[in-house]
Amino acid sequence: MLPFSEYPVRAASFVAELGSTIVIAPHPDDEALGCGGLLALLRQAGQPTAAVLVSDGTMSHPNSEVFSAPARRAVREAEFRHALTILGAAETEPLLLGLPDGRVPNSPTEPGFTAAVAQLREFLERQQAATVLVPWRRDPHPDHRATARLVQAALEAMPQPPRRLEYVVWAWERAAPEDLPTAADAVQGFRLDIAAALGQKQQAIAAHRSQVAPGVFTDDTGGFLLSPEMLAHFAGPYEVYFEALEL
């Protein structure tokens, strides 16, 4: 049984202290699933937001012949922008890193890692980010873990790094005990009350039409769609985050 339901609740007013906030999404839809409520609350609170999309999103339906890889990328980027508009996070042009879906580099020895870190750092500095939203470091998807490492490397290169909140996506479904926080991680978990923004979050998830039934890339019958069971985790009035403990 996941311990998320035992985490303390923070009121929606918490977002007012986050300042300019950047969401880092491994794939188009992670921004809506993991922290769509928080993004909408930031908009309601008048806080500036911006977004980074790490991968090209093309591997959800790799066997589609009607939609080529560039066409799939275009569809998913359009869905990403639509979701950001719904959440009120589209005033700033998002940074699209375009890294290969399913193969986001996770160390400096892999092609593209160093360049992506530099782009991330420049974007965060240009947006004067006070807070970044990034996948939980052991969220059980390789691209999510790689994204966390890219962001960590970018923050380590900044003289005054922004606050970091880590959100969960696949941990709801796939987390093994070792994927969850331990004392060594020195983080605290909390639930954010997003009831006031839940409608916007649901609309933003639905904007990713290629990822929810019946889908868009329908000629690839083995492609990925978010299951009803998975979507149920994101239909409630709370989002789960981890933040470094204050020592």
PDB file of C-alpha atoms in Angstrom:
ATOM      1  CA  MET A   1       0.000   0.000   0.000  1.00  0.00           C
ATOM      2  CA  LEU A   2       1.477   3.340  -1.053  1.00  0.00           C
ATOM      3  CA  PRO A   3       1.899   5.787   1.829  1.00  0.00           C
ATOM      4  CA  PHE A   4       0.701   8.779  -0.178  1.00  0.00           C
ATOM      5  CA  SER A   5      -2.654   8.934   1.596  1.00  0.00           C
ATOM      6  CA  GLU A   6      -0.822   9.419   4.888  1.00  0.00           C
ATOM      7  CA  TYR A   7       1.099  12.493   3.775  1.00  0.00           C
ATOM      8  CA  PRO A   8       0.157  15.840   5.329  1.00  0.00           C
ATOM      9  CA  VAL A   9      -2.015  18.162   3.265  1.00  0.00           C
ATOM     10  CA  ARG A  10      -0.949  21.630   2.202  1.00  0.00           C
ATOM     11  CA  ALA A  11      -3.641  24.150   1.322  1.00  0.00           C
ATOM     12  CA  ALA A  12      -3.958  25.611  -2.159  1.00  0.00           C
ATOM     13  CA  SER A  13      -2.640  28.897  -0.765  1.00  0.00           C
ATOM     14  CA  PHE A  14       0.782  27.198  -0.525  1.00  0.00           C
ATOM     15  CA  VAL A  15       1.425  27.985  -4.197  1.00  0.00           C
ATOM     16  CA  ALA A  16       1.642  31.704  -3.485  1.00  0.00           C
ATOM     17  CA  GLU A  17       5.090  31.186  -1.980  1.00  0.00           C
ATOM     18  CA  LEU A  18       6.510  29.379  -5.023  1.00  0.00           C
ATOM     19  CA  GLY A  19       7.075  32.414  -7.255  1.00  0.00           C
ATOM     20  CA  SER A  20       8.003  31.986 -10.909  1.00  0.00           C
ATOM     21  CA  THR A  21       7.642  28.254 -11.546  1.00  0.00           C
ATOM     22  CA  ILE A  22       8.880  26.003 -14.363  1.00  0.00           C
ATOM     23  CA  VAL A  23       7.413  22.541 -14.960  1.00  0.00           C
ATOM     24  CA  ILE A  24       9.743  19.979 -16.546  1.00  0.00           C
ATOM     25  CA  ALA A  25       7.763  17.252 -18.354  1.00  0.00           C
ATOM     26  CA  PRO A  26       9.469  14.127 -19.714  1.00  0.00           C
ATOM     27  CA  HIS A  27       6.577  13.536 -22.139  1.00  0.00           C
ATOM     28  CA  PRO A  28       3.545  15.510 -23.273  1.00  0.00           C
ATOM     29  CA  ASP A  29       0.870  14.740 -20.614  1.00  0.00           C
ATOM     30  CA  ASP A  30       3.195  14.469 -17.596  1.00  0.00           C
ATOM     31  CA  GLU A  31       2.669  18.170 -16.889  1.00  0.00           C
ATOM     32  CA  ALA A  32      -1.103  17.628 -16.651  1.00  0.00           C
ATOM     33  CA  LEU A  33      -0.996  14.298 -14.836  1.00  0.00           C
ATOM     34  CA  GLY A  34       1.689  15.104 -12.291  1.00  0.00           C
ATOM     35  CA  CYS A  35       1.118  18.756 -11.494  1.00  0.00           C
ATOM     36  CA  GLY A  36      -1.727  20.149 -13.580  1.00  0.00           C
ATOM     37  CA  GLY A  37      -3.564  21.232 -10.465  1.00  0.00           C
ATOM     38  CA  LEU A  38      -0.585  23.091  -9.065  1.00  0.00           C
ATOM     39  CA  LEU A  39      -0.030  24.864 -12.388  1.00  0.00           C
ATOM     40  CA  ALA A  40      -3.647  25.992 -12.515  1.00  0.00           C
ATOM     41  CA  LEU A  41      -3.460  27.195  -8.914  1.00  0.00           C
ATOM     42  CA  LEU A  42      -0.339  29.185  -9.760  1.00  0.00           C
ATOM     43  CA  ARG A  43      -2.273  30.932 -12.513  1.00  0.00           C
ATOM     44  CA  GLN A  44      -5.119  31.682 -10.113  1.00  0.00           C
ATOM     45  CA  ALA A  45      -2.560  33.144  -7.691  1.00  0.00           C
ATOM     46  CA  GLY A  46      -1.015  35.343 -10.398  1.00  0.00           C
ATOM     47  CA  GLN A  47       2.350  33.572 -10.350  1.00  0.00           C
ATOM     48  CA  PRO A  48       4.274  33.290 -13.647  1.00  0.00           C
ATOM     49  CA  THR A  49       4.741  29.800 -15.082  1.00  0.00           C
ATOM     50  CA  ALA A  50       6.574  28.219 -18.003  1.00  0.00           C
ATOM     51  CA  ALA A  51       7.224  24.697 -19.250  1.00  0.00           C
ATOM     52  CA  VAL A  52       9.930  22.436 -20.638  1.00  0.00           C
ATOM     53  CA  LEU A  53       9.155  19.333 -22.719  1.00  0.00           C
ATOM     54  CA  VAL A  54      12.068  16.917 -22.627  1.00  0.00           C
ATOM     55  CA  SER A  55      11.259  14.143 -25.136  1.00  0.00           C
ATOM     56  CA  ASP A  56       9.662  14.189 -28.574  1.00  0.00           C
ATOM     57  CA  GLY A  57       6.826  11.877 -27.478  1.00  0.00           C
ATOM     58  CA  THR A  58       6.925   9.774 -30.630  1.00  0.00           C
ATOM     59  CA  MET A  59       7.216   6.310 -29.079  1.00  0.00           C
ATOM     60  CA  SER A  60       3.718   6.024 -27.631  1.00  0.00           C
ATOM     61  CA  HIS A  61       2.657   4.635 -31.016  1.00  0.00           C
ATOM     62  CA  PRO A  62       5.859   3.652 -32.829  1.00  0.00           C
ATOM     63  CA  ASN A  63       4.131   1.390 -35.374  1.00  0.00           C
ATOM     64  CA  SER A  64       1.740   3.945 -36.801  1.00  0.00           C
ATOM     65  CA  GLU A  65       2.080   4.155 -40.568  1.00  0.00           C
ATOM     66  CA  VAL A  66      -0.536   6.848 -41.060  1.00  0.00           C
ATOM     67  CA  PHE A  67       1.432   9.151 -38.765  1.00  0.00           C
ATOM     68  CA  SER A  68       5.181   9.334 -39.330  1.00  0.00           C
ATOM     69  CA  ALA A  69       7.472  10.070 -36.392  1.00  0.00           C
ATOM     70  CA  PRO A  70       7.605  13.802 -37.257  1.00  0.00           C
ATOM     71  CA  ALA A  71       3.800  13.839 -37.536  1.00  0.00           C
ATOM     72  CA  ARG A  72       3.424  12.117 -34.158  1.00  0.00           C
ATOM     73  CA  ARG A  73       5.790  14.638 -32.641  1.00  0.00           C
ATOM     74  CA  ALA A  74       3.755  17.513 -34.090  1.00  0.00           C
ATOM     75  CA  VAL A  75       0.495  16.095 -32.721  1.00  0.00           C
ATOM     76  CA  ARG A  76       1.885  15.571 -29.258  1.00  0.00           C
ATOM     77  CA  GLU A  77       3.538  18.992 -29.096  1.00  0.00           C
ATOM     78  CA  ALA A  78       0.226  20.572 -30.128  1.00  0.00           C
ATOM     79  CA  GLU A  79      -1.530  18.657 -27.355  1.00  0.00           C
ATOM     80  CA  PHE A  80       1.126  19.828 -24.903  1.00  0.00           C
ATOM     81  CA  ARG A  81       0.552  23.455 -25.867  1.00  0.00           C
ATOM     82  CA  HIS A  82      -3.217  23.010 -25.644  1.00  0.00           C
ATOM     83  CA  ALA A  83      -2.939  21.548 -22.144  1.00  0.00           C
ATOM     84  CA  LEU A  84      -0.690  24.408 -21.044  1.00  0.00           C
ATOM     85  CA  THR A  85      -3.241  26.902 -22.349  1.00  0.00           C
ATOM     86  CA  ILE A  86      -5.993  25.228 -20.314  1.00  0.00           C
ATOM     87  CA  LEU A  87      -3.792  25.364 -17.210  1.00  0.00           C
ATOM     88  CA  GLY A  88      -2.864  29.013 -17.786  1.00  0.00           C
ATOM     89  CA  ALA A  89       0.796  28.157 -18.316  1.00  0.00           C
ATOM     90  CA  ALA A  90       1.167  29.110 -21.968  1.00  0.00           C
ATOM     91  CA  GLU A  91       2.102  32.780 -21.786  1.00  0.00           C
ATOM     92  CA  THR A  92       5.789  31.924 -22.185  1.00  0.00           C
ATOM     93  CA  GLU A  93       6.958  29.874 -25.174  1.00  0.00           C
ATOM     94  CA  PRO A  94       7.876  26.420 -23.833  1.00  0.00           C
ATOM     95  CA  LEU A  95      11.337  24.959 -24.269  1.00  0.00           C
ATOM     96  CA  LEU A  96      11.137  21.821 -26.419  1.00  0.00           C
ATOM     97  CA  LEU A  97      14.303  19.762 -26.030  1.00  0.00           C
ATOM     98  CA  GLY A  98      13.198  17.110 -28.540  1.00  0.00           C
ATOM     99  CA  LEU A  99      15.196  14.265 -26.990  1.00  0.00           C
ATOM    100  CA  PRO A 100      14.344  10.731 -28.140  1.00  0.00           C
ATOM    101  CA  ASP A 101      11.288   9.298 -26.424  1.00  0.00           C
ATOM    102  CA  GLY A 102      12.300   6.202 -24.483  1.00  0.00           C
ATOM    103  CA  ARG A 103      15.980   7.113 -24.694  1.00  0.00           C
ATOM    104  CA  VAL A 104      16.369  10.378 -22.793  1.00  0.00           C
ATOM    105  CA  PRO A 105      20.069  10.520 -21.827  1.00  0.00           C
ATOM    106  CA  ASN A 106      20.700  10.048 -18.123  1.00  0.00           C
ATOM    107  CA  SER A 107      24.428  10.706 -17.720  1.00  0.00           C
ATOM    108  CA  PRO A 108      27.139  12.971 -19.174  1.00  0.00           C
ATOM    109  CA  THR A 109      28.537   9.981 -21.067  1.00  0.00           C
ATOM    110  CA  GLU A 110      25.401   9.734 -23.221  1.00  0.00           C
ATOM    111  CA  PRO A 111      24.914  11.859 -26.347  1.00  0.00           C
ATOM    112  CA  GLY A 112      22.762  14.909 -25.794  1.00  0.00           C
ATOM    113  CA  PHE A 113      23.010  15.039 -22.001  1.00  0.00           C
ATOM    114  CA  THR A 114      25.456  17.941 -21.670  1.00  0.00           C
ATOM    115  CA  ALA A 115      23.716  20.050 -24.332  1.00  0.00           C
ATOM    116  CA  ALA A 116      20.319  19.473 -22.710  1.00  0.00           C
ATOM    117  CA  VAL A 117      21.684  20.473 -19.306  1.00  0.00           C
ATOM    118  CA  ALA A 118      23.012  23.714 -20.784  1.00  0.00           C
ATOM    119  CA  GLN A 119      19.660  24.472 -22.424  1.00  0.00           C
ATOM    120  CA  LEU A 120      17.813  23.786 -19.191  1.00  0.00           C
ATOM    121  CA  ARG A 121      20.090  26.000 -17.161  1.00  0.00           C
ATOM    122  CA  GLU A 122      19.815  28.864 -19.640  1.00  0.00           C
ATOM    123  CA  PHE A 123      16.026  28.598 -19.701  1.00  0.00           C
ATOM    124  CA  LEU A 124      15.721  28.497 -15.913  1.00  0.00           C
ATOM    125  CA  GLU A 125      17.988  31.511 -15.572  1.00  0.00           C
ATOM    126  CA  ARG A 126      16.215  33.452 -18.309  1.00  0.00           C
ATOM    127  CA  GLN A 127      12.834  32.798 -16.695  1.00  0.00           C
ATOM    128  CA  GLN A 128      14.258  33.689 -13.267  1.00  0.00           C
ATOM    129  CA  ALA A 129      12.766  30.492 -11.922  1.00  0.00           C
ATOM    130  CA  ALA A 130      12.115  30.434  -8.189  1.00  0.00           C
ATOM    131  CA  THR A 131      10.723  26.877  -8.279  1.00  0.00           C
ATOM    132  CA  VAL A 132      11.034  23.896 -10.622  1.00  0.00           C
ATOM    133  CA  LEU A 133       8.621  20.981 -10.833  1.00  0.00           C
ATOM    134  CA  VAL A 134      10.423  17.808 -11.839  1.00  0.00           C
ATOM    135  CA  PRO A 135       9.557  14.093 -11.806  1.00  0.00           C
ATOM    136  CA  TRP A 136      10.351  12.203  -8.610  1.00  0.00           C
ATOM    137  CA  ARG A 137      13.932  10.976  -8.996  1.00  0.00           C
ATOM    138  CA  ARG A 138      12.866   7.303  -8.893  1.00  0.00           C
ATOM    139  CA  ASP A 139       9.553   7.576 -10.661  1.00  0.00           C
ATOM    140  CA  PRO A 140       9.441   4.160 -12.366  1.00  0.00           C
ATOM    141  CA  HIS A 141       9.963   5.185 -15.982  1.00  0.00           C
ATOM    142  CA  PRO A 142      13.465   5.561 -17.440  1.00  0.00           C
ATOM    143  CA  ASP A 143      12.699   8.882 -19.110  1.00  0.00           C
ATOM    144  CA  HIS A 144      11.368  10.295 -15.841  1.00  0.00           C
ATOM    145  CA  ARG A 145      14.496   9.276 -13.973  1.00  0.00           C
ATOM    146  CA  ALA A 146      16.686  10.644 -16.755  1.00  0.00           C
ATOM    147  CA  THR A 147      14.770  13.924 -16.671  1.00  0.00           C
ATOM    148  CA  ALA A 148      15.392  14.192 -12.931  1.00  0.00           C
ATOM    149  CA  ARG A 149      19.117  13.713 -13.552  1.00  0.00           C
ATOM    150  CA  LEU A 150      19.170  16.343 -16.307  1.00  0.00           C
ATOM    151  CA  VAL A 151      17.493  18.840 -14.026  1.00  0.00           C
ATOM    152  CA  GLN A 152      19.755  17.976 -11.097  1.00  0.00           C
ATOM    153  CA  ALA A 153      22.809  18.603 -13.271  1.00  0.00           C
ATOM    154  CA  ALA A 154      21.383  21.933 -14.421  1.00  0.00           C
ATOM    155  CA  LEU A 155      20.636  23.027 -10.849  1.00  0.00           C
ATOM    156  CA  GLU A 156      24.119  22.046  -9.679  1.00  0.00           C
ATOM    157  CA  ALA A 157      25.539  24.391 -12.302  1.00  0.00           C
ATOM    158  CA  MET A 158      23.532  27.369 -11.031  1.00  0.00           C
ATOM    159  CA  PRO A 159      24.958  29.652  -8.326  1.00  0.00           C
ATOM    160  CA  GLN A 160      21.487  30.130  -6.818  1.00  0.00           C
ATOM    161  CA  PRO A 161      19.375  27.154  -7.871  1.00  0.00           C
ATOM    162  CA  PRO A 162      15.592  27.360  -7.579  1.00  0.00           C
ATOM    163  CA  ARG A 163      13.483  25.402  -5.150  1.00  0.00           C
ATOM    164  CA  ARG A 164      12.683  21.885  -6.413  1.00  0.00           C
ATOM    165  CA  LEU A 165       9.413  20.019  -5.985  1.00  0.00           C
ATOM    166  CA  GLU A 166       9.316  16.429  -7.268  1.00  0.00           C
ATOM    167  CA  TYR A 167       6.002  15.073  -8.554  1.00  0.00           C
ATOM    168  CA  VAL A 168       4.873  11.482  -9.123  1.00  0.00           C
ATOM    169  CA  VAL A 169       3.314   9.941 -12.214  1.00  0.00           C
ATOM    170  CA  TRP A 170       4.160   6.259 -12.638  1.00  0.00           C
ATOM    171  CA  ALA A 171       4.871   5.730  -8.949  1.00  0.00           C
ATOM    172  CA  TRP A 172       1.106   5.481  -8.497  1.00  0.00           C
ATOM    173  CA  GLU A 173       1.020   2.307 -10.609  1.00  0.00           C
ATOM    174  CA  ARG A 174       4.458   0.767 -10.677  1.00  0.00           C
ATOM    175  CA  ALA A 175       6.384   1.785  -7.575  1.00  0.00           C
ATOM    176  CA  ALA A 176       8.410  -0.939  -5.877  1.00  0.00           C
ATOM    177  CA  PRO A 177       9.379  -0.355  -2.243  1.00  0.00           C
ATOM    178  CA  GLU A 178      12.844   0.795  -3.313  1.00  0.00           C
ATOM    179  CA  ASP A 179      11.314   3.455  -5.573  1.00  0.00           C
ATOM    180  CA  LEU A 180       9.762   5.304  -2.647  1.00  0.00           C
ATOM    181  CA  PRO A 181      11.621   7.841  -0.488  1.00  0.00           C
ATOM    182  CA  THR A 182      13.985   6.669   2.221  1.00  0.00           C
ATOM    183  CA  ALA A 183      15.716   8.568   5.013  1.00  0.00           C
ATOM    184  CA  ALA A 184      18.770   8.837   2.774  1.00  0.00           C
ATOM    185  CA  ASP A 185      16.777  10.937   0.278  1.00  0.00           C
ATOM    186  CA  ALA A 186      16.154  13.585   2.953  1.00  0.00           C
ATOM    187  CA  VAL A 187      12.801  14.602   1.491  1.00  0.00           C
ATOM    188  CA  GLN A 188       9.356  15.116   2.916  1.00  0.00           C
ATOM    189  CA  GLY A 189       6.198  14.107   1.097  1.00  0.00           C
ATOM    190  CA  PHE A 190       3.021  16.133   1.079  1.00  0.00           C
ATOM    191  CA  ARG A 191      -0.324  16.288  -0.660  1.00  0.00           C
ATOM    192  CA  LEU A 192      -1.414  19.539  -2.250  1.00  0.00           C
ATOM    193  CA  ASP A 193      -5.125  20.338  -2.145  1.00  0.00           C
ATOM    194  CA  ILE A 194      -6.018  21.032  -5.783  1.00  0.00           C
ATOM    195  CA  ALA A 195      -9.816  20.810  -5.454  1.00  0.00           C
ATOM    196  CA  ALA A 196     -10.186  24.372  -6.740  1.00  0.00           C
ATOM    197  CA  ALA A 197      -8.332  23.462  -9.930  1.00  0.00           C
ATOM    198  CA  LEU A 198      -9.405  19.850 -10.454  1.00  0.00           C
ATOM    199  CA  GLY A 199     -11.694  20.709 -13.365  1.00  0.00           C
ATOM    200  CA  GLN A 200      -8.877  22.421 -15.245  1.00  0.00           C
ATOM    201  CA  LYS A 201      -6.576  19.497 -14.557  1.00  0.00           C
ATOM    202  CA  GLN A 202      -9.091  17.029 -15.979  1.00  0.00           C
ATOM    203  CA  GLN A 203      -9.552  19.183 -19.080  1.00  0.00           C
ATOM    204  CA  ALA A 204      -5.778  19.369 -19.545  1.00  0.00           C
ATOM    205  CA  ILE A 205      -5.433  15.588 -19.314  1.00  0.00           C
ATOM    206  CA  ALA A 206      -8.231  15.180 -21.866  1.00  0.00           C
ATOM    207  CA  ALA A 207      -6.401  17.594 -24.195  1.00  0.00           C
ATOM    208  CA  HIS A 208      -3.836  14.829 -24.728  1.00  0.00           C
ATOM    209  CA  ARG A 209      -6.246  13.083 -27.081  1.00  0.00           C
ATOM    210  CA  SER A 210      -3.587  10.755 -28.499  1.00  0.00           C
ATOM    211  CA  GLN A 211      -3.038   9.268 -25.037  1.00  0.00           C
ATOM    212  CA  VAL A 212      -6.635   8.697 -23.928  1.00  0.00           C
ATOM    213  CA  ALA A 213      -9.158   6.373 -25.536  1.00  0.00           C
ATOM    214  CA  PRO A 214     -10.074   6.196 -28.363  1.00  0.00           C
ATOM    215  CA  GLY A 215      -6.811   7.937 -29.245  1.00  0.00           C
ATOM    216  CA  VAL A 216      -5.571   9.540 -32.449  1.00  0.00           C
ATOM    217  CA  PHE A 217      -2.949   7.145 -33.797  1.00  0.00           C
ATOM    218  CA  THR A 218      -5.544   4.409 -34.176  1.00  0.00           C
ATOM    219  CA  ASP A 219      -3.690   2.353 -36.786  1.00  0.00           C
ATOM    220  CA  ASP A 220      -1.181   1.255 -34.118  1.00  0.00           C
ATOM    221  CA  THR A 221      -3.372  -1.068 -32.073  1.00  0.00           C
ATOM    222  CA  GLY A 222      -0.483  -1.969 -29.782  1.00  0.00           C
ATOM    223  CA  GLY A 223       0.260   1.646 -28.934  1.00  0.00           C
ATOM    224  CA  PHE A 224      -0.001   3.239 -25.519  1.00  0.00           C
ATOM    225  CA  LEU A 225      -3.157   4.699 -24.010  1.00  0.00           C
ATOM    226  CA  LEU A 226      -3.659   5.771 -20.412  1.00  0.00           C
ATOM    227  CA  SER A 227      -5.780   3.119 -18.742  1.00  0.00           C
ATOM    228  CA  PRO A 228      -8.896   4.000 -16.731  1.00  0.00           C
ATOM    229  CA  GLU A 229      -7.086   2.649 -13.662  1.00  0.00           C
ATOM    230  CA  MET A 230      -4.141   4.962 -14.269  1.00  0.00           C
ATOM    231  CA  LEU A 231      -6.361   7.977 -14.912  1.00  0.00           C
ATOM    232  CA  ALA A 232      -8.235   7.325 -11.668  1.00  0.00           C
ATOM    233  CA  HIS A 233      -5.113   8.219  -9.696  1.00  0.00           C
ATOM    234  CA  PHE A 234      -5.283  11.734 -11.126  1.00  0.00           C
ATOM    235  CA  ALA A 235      -9.011  12.299 -10.663  1.00  0.00           C
ATOM    236  CA  GLY A 236      -8.825  13.130  -6.958  1.00  0.00           C
ATOM    237  CA  PRO A 237      -8.375  16.467  -5.170  1.00  0.00           C
ATOM    238  CA  TYR A 238      -4.724  15.959  -4.222  1.00  0.00           C
ATOM    239  CA  GLU A 239      -1.355  15.889  -5.969  1.00  0.00           C
ATOM    240  CA  VAL A 240       1.699  14.325  -4.321  1.00  0.00           C
ATOM    241  CA  TYR A 241       5.056  16.070  -4.081  1.00  0.00           C
ATOM    242  CA  PHE A 242       8.434  15.556  -2.424  1.00  0.00           C
ATOM    243  CA  GLU A 243      10.681  18.371  -1.263  1.00  0.00           C
ATOM    244  CA  ALA A 244      14.102  18.417   0.374  1.00  0.00           C
ATOM    245  CA  LEU A 245      14.001  18.653   4.131  1.00  0.00           C
ATOM    246  CA  GLU A 246      15.180  21.863   5.680  1.00  0.00           C
ATOM    247  CA  LEU A 247      18.303  20.935   7.648  1.00  0.00           C
TER     248      LEU A 247
END
